[in-house]
CSV table of C-alpha atoms and ligand atoms in Angstrom, one decimal:
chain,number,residue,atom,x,y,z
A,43,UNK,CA,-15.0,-14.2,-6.8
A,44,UNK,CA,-11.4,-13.5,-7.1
A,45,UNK,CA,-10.3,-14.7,-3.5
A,46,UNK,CA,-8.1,-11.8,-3.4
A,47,UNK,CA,-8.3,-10.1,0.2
A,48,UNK,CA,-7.2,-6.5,0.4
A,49,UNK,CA,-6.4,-4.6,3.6
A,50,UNK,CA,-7.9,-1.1,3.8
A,51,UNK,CA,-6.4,1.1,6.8
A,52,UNK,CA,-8.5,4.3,6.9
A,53,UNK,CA,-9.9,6.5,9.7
A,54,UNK,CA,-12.7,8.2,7.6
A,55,UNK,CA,-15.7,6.0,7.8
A,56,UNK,CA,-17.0,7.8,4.3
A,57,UNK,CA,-14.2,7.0,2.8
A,58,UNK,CA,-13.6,3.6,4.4
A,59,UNK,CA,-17.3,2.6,3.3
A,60,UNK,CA,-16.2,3.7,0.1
A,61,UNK,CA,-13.2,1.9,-0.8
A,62,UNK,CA,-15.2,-1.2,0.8
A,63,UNK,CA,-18.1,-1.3,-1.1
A,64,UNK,CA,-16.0,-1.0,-4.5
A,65,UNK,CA,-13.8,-3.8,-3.8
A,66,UNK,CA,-16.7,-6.3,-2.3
A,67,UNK,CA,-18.4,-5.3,-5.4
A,68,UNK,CA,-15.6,-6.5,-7.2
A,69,UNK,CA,-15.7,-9.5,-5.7
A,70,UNK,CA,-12.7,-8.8,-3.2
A,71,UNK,CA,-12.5,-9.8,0.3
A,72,UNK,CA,-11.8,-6.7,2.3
A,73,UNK,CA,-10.5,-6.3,6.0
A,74,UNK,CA,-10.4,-2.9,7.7
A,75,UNK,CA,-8.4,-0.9,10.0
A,76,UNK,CA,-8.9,2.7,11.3
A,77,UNK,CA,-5.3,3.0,12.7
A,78,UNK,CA,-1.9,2.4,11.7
A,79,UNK,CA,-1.0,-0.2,14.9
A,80,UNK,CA,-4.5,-2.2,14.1
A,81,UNK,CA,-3.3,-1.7,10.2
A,82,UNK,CA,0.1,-2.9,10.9
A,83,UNK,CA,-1.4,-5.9,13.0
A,84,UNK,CA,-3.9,-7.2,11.0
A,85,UNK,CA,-1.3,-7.1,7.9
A,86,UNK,CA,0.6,-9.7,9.6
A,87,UNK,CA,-2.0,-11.8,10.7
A,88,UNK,CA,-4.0,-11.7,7.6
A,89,UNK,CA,-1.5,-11.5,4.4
A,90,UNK,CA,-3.6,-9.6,2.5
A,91,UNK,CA,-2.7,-9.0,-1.3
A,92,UNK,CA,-2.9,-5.7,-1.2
A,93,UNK,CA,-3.0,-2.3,1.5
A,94,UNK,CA,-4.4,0.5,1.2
A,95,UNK,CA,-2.9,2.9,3.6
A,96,UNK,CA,-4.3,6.1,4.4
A,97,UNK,CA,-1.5,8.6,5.6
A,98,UNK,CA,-3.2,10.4,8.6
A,99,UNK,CA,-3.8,8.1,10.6
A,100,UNK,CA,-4.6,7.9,14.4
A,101,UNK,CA,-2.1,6.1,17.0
A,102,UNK,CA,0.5,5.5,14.1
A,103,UNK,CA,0.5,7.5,11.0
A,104,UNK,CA,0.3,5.6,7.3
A,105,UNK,CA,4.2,6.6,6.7
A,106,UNK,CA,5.4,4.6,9.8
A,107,UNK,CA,3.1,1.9,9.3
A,108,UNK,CA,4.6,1.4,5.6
A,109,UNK,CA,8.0,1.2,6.8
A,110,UNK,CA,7.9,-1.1,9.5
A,111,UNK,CA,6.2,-3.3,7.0
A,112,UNK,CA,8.5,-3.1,4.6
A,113,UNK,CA,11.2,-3.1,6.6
A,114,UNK,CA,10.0,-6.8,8.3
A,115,UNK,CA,10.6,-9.6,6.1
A,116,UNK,CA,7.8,-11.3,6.7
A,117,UNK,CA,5.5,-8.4,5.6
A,118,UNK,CA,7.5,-6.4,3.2
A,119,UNK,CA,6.1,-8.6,-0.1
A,120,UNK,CA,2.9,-7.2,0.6
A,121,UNK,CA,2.0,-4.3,-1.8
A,122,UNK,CA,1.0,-1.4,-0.2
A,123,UNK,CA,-0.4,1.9,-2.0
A,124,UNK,CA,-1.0,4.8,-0.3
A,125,UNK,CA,-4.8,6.4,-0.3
A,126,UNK,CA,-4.1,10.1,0.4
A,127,UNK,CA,-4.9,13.7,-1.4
A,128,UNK,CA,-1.0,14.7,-1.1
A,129,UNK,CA,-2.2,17.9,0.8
A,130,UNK,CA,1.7,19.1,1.9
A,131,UNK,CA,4.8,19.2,-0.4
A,132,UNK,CA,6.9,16.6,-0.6
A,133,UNK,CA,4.4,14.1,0.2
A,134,UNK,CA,5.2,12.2,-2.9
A,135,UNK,CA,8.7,11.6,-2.1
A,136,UNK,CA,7.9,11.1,1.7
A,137,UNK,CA,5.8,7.7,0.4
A,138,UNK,CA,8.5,6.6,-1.9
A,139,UNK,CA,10.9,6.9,0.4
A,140,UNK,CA,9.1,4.8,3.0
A,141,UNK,CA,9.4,1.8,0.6
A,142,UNK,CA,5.5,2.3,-0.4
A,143,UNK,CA,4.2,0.3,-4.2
A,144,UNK,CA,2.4,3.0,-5.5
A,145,UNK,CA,-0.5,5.2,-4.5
A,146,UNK,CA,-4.3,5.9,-5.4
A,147,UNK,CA,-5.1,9.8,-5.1
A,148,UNK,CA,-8.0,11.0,-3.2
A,149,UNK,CA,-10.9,12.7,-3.6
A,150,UNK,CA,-11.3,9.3,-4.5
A,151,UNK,CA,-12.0,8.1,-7.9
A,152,UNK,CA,-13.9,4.9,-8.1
A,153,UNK,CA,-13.6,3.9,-11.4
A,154,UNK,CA,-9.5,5.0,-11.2
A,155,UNK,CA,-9.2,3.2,-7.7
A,156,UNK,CA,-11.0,0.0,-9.3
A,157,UNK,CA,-9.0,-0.3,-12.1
A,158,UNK,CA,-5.7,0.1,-10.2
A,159,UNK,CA,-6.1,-2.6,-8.0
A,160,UNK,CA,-7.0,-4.8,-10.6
A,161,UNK,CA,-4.0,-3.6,-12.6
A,162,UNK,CA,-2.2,-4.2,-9.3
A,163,UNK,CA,-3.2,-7.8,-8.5
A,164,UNK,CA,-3.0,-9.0,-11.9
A,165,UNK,CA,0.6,-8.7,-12.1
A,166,UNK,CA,2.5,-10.5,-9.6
A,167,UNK,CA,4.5,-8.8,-7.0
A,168,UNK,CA,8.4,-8.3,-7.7
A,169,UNK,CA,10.5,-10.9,-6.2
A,170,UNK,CA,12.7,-9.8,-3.4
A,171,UNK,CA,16.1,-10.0,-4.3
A,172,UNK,CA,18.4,-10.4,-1.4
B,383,MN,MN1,-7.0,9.8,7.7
């Protein structure tokens, strides 16, 4: 086991199943979320090592969520990628500009999304400088 615990905020139980099956496969502990507030709350409770954020998301979309948590110290170590298909232009720079690690493109690829978080939690996070 790896004792790593990734967050996975998604509304689509398919893809939520998904992503959660992978990862407990792996040997992760996984918590879930189907909306940005629940997402946003459980991040702070549980200090996962990693999110993965869906964007369109119920109650508070993925964006949002993102940058109140990286815009709270005590969450904004916390990697965060986000999970989406980039559907509209200017997406891309939408999720960088929310302060977001990285992101995983769907349809999801489970060998890609596999490798990336272990690529992810290998290396340690960046230090915050002040
Ligand atoms: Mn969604």
């Amino acid at each position: 086991m790896s004792g790593k615990r990734i967050l996975i905020v998604e509304d689509n139980e398919l893809n939520l199943k998904l992503m959660r099956d992978l990862l407990q496969a792996y040997g992760y502990e996984t918590a879930e979320a189907r909306n940005g507030i629940e997402g946003l709350e459980l991040a702070r409770r549980l200090r996962p090592d990693l999110i993965l954020m869906d964007l369109q998301l119920p109650e508070m979309d993925g964006l949002e969520a993102i940058r109140r948590l990286k815009s709270d110290p005590q969450t904004r170590q916390i990697r965060v990628y986000a999970v989406t298909a980039f559907a509209m232009k200017g997406d891309e720079e939408k999720v960088q500009g929310a302060g977001c690690d990285g992101y995983i493109a769907k349809p999801i690829d489970t060998r890609q999304l596999i490798r990336r978080v272990q690529e992810v939690l290998a290396s340690h996070s960046t230090p915050e400088t002040p």
